[in-house]
Short mmCIF file of the C-alpha atoms (twelve columns), coordinates in Angstrom:
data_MODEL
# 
_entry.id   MODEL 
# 
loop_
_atom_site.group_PDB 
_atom_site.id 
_atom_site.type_symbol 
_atom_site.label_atom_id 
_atom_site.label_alt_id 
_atom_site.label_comp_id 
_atom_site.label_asym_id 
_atom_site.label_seq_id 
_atom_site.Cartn_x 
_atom_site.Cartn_y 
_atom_site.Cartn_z 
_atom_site.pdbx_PDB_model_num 
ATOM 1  C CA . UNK A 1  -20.427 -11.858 10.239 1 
ATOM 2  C CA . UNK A 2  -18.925 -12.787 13.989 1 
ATOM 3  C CA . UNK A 3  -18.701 -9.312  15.182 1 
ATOM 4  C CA . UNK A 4  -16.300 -8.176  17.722 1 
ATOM 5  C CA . UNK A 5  -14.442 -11.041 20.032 1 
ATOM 6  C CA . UNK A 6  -11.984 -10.869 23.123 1 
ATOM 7  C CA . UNK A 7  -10.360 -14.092 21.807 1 
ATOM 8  C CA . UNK A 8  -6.278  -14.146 22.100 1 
ATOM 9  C CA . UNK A 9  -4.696  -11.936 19.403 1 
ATOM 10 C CA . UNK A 10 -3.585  -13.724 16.058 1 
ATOM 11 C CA . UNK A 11 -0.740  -13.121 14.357 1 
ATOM 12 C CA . UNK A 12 -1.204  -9.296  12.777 1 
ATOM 13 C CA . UNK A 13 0.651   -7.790  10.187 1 
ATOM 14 C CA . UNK A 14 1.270   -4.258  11.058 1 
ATOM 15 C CA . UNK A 15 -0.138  -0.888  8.886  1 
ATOM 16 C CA . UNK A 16 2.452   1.443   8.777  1 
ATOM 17 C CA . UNK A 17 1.054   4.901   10.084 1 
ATOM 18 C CA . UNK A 18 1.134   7.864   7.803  1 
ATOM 19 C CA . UNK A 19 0.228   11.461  8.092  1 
ATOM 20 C CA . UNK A 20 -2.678  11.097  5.642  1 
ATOM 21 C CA . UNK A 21 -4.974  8.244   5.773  1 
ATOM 22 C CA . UNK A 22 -5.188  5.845   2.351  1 
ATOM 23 C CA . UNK A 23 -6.350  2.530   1.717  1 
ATOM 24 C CA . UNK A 24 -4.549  -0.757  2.581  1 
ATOM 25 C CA . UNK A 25 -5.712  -4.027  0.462  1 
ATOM 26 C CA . UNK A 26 -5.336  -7.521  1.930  1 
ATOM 27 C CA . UNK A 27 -3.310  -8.730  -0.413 1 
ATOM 28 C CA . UNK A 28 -3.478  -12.544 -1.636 1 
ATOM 29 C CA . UNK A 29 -1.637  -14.764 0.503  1 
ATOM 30 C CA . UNK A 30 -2.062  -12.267 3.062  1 
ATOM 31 C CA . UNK A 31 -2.165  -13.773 6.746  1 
ATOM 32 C CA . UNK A 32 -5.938  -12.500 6.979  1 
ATOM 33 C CA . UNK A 33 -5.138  -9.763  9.846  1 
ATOM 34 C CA . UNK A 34 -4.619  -6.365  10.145 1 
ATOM 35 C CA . UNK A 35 -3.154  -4.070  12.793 1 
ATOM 36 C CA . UNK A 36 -4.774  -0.453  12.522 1 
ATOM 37 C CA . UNK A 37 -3.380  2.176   15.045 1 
ATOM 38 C CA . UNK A 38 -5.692  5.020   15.994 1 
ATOM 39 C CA . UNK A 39 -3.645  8.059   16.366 1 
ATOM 40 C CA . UNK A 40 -5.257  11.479  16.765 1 
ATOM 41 C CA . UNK A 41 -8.680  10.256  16.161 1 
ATOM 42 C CA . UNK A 42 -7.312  8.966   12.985 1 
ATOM 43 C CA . UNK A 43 -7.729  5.552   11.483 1 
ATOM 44 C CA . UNK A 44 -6.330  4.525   8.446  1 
ATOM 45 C CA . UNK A 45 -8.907  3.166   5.494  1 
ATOM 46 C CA . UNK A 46 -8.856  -0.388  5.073  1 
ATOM 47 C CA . UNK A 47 -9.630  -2.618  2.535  1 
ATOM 48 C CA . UNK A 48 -10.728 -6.272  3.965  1 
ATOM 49 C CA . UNK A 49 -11.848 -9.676  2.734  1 
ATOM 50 C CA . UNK A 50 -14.722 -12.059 4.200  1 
ATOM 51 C CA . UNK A 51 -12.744 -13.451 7.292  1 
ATOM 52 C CA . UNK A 52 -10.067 -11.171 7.526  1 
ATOM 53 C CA . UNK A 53 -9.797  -10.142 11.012 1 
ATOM 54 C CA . UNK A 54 -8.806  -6.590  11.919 1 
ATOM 55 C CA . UNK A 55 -6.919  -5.571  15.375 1 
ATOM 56 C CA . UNK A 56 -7.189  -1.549  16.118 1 
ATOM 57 C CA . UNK A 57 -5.156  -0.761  19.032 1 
ATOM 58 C CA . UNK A 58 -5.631  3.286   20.870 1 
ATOM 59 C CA . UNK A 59 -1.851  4.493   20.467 1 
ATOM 60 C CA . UNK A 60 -3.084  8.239   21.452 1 
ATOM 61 C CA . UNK A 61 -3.043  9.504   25.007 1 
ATOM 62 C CA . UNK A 62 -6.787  10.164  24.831 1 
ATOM 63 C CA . UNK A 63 -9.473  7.273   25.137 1 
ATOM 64 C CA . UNK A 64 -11.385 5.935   21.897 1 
ATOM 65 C CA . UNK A 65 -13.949 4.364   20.228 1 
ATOM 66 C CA . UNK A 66 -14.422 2.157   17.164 1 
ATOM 67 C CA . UNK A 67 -17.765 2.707   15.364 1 
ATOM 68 C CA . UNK A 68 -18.286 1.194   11.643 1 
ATOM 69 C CA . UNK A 69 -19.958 3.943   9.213  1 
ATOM 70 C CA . UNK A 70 -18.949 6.963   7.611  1 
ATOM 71 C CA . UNK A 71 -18.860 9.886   9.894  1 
ATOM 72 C CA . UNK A 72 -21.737 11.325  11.280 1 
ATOM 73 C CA . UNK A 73 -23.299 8.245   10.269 1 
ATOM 74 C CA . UNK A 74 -22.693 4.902   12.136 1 
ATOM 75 C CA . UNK A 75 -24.135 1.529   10.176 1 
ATOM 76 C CA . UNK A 76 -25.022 -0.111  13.343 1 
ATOM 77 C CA . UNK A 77 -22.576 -3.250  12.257 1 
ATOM 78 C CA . UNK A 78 -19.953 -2.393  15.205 1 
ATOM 79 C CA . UNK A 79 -19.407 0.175   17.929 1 
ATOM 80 C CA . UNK A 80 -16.810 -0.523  20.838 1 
ATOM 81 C CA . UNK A 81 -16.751 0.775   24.196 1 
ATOM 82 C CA . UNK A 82 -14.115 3.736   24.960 1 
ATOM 83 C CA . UNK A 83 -10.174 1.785   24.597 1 
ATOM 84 C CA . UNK A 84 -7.511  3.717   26.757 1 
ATOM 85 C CA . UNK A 85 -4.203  4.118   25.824 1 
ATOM 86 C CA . UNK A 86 -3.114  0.450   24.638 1 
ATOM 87 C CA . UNK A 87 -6.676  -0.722  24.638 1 
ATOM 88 C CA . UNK A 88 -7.015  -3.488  21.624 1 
ATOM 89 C CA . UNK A 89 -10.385 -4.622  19.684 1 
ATOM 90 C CA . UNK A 90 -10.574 -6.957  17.323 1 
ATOM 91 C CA . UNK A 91 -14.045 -7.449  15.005 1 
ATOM 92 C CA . UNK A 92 -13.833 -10.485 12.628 1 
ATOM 93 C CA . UNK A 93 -15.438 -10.194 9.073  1 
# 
């Protein structure tokens, strides 16, 4: 595990956003990346292989964060500063 990274952004493959959060799979053949919007302080749930990497970008007016576990509960594996509107992160698995 890598862990988060400020490299350039590779090529993503955008998740469509939805009103109710579901998972996504990487599918096979799948370019390996993932583009995950936070709107609302929502995120969508993702499925992801060993060496995927995923790209969450804050499209809500309101700064975020990006914090691995399930709610109240963080896991300790990631935990990104506050992203402002636009901000990006990327964490490589």
């Amino acid at each position: 595990m890598r862990g988060p990274t400020t490299t350039p952004k590779p090529p993503t493959v955008d998740a469509p956003p939805s009103a109710t959060a579901g998972p996504i799979a990487v599918l096979p053949g799948a370019t390996g990346s993932l583009r995950s919007p936070i709107i609302d302080f929502t995120l969508e749930n993702l499925t992801v292989q060993v060496g995927d990497t995923i790209t969450w970008e804050n499209e809500d007016a309101a700064p975020h964060t990006s914090t691995s576990g399930v709610s109240p509960d963080k896991d300790g594996i990631w935990d990104s500063p506050a992203m402002n509107t636009g901000g990006l992160l990327q964490f490589h698995f």
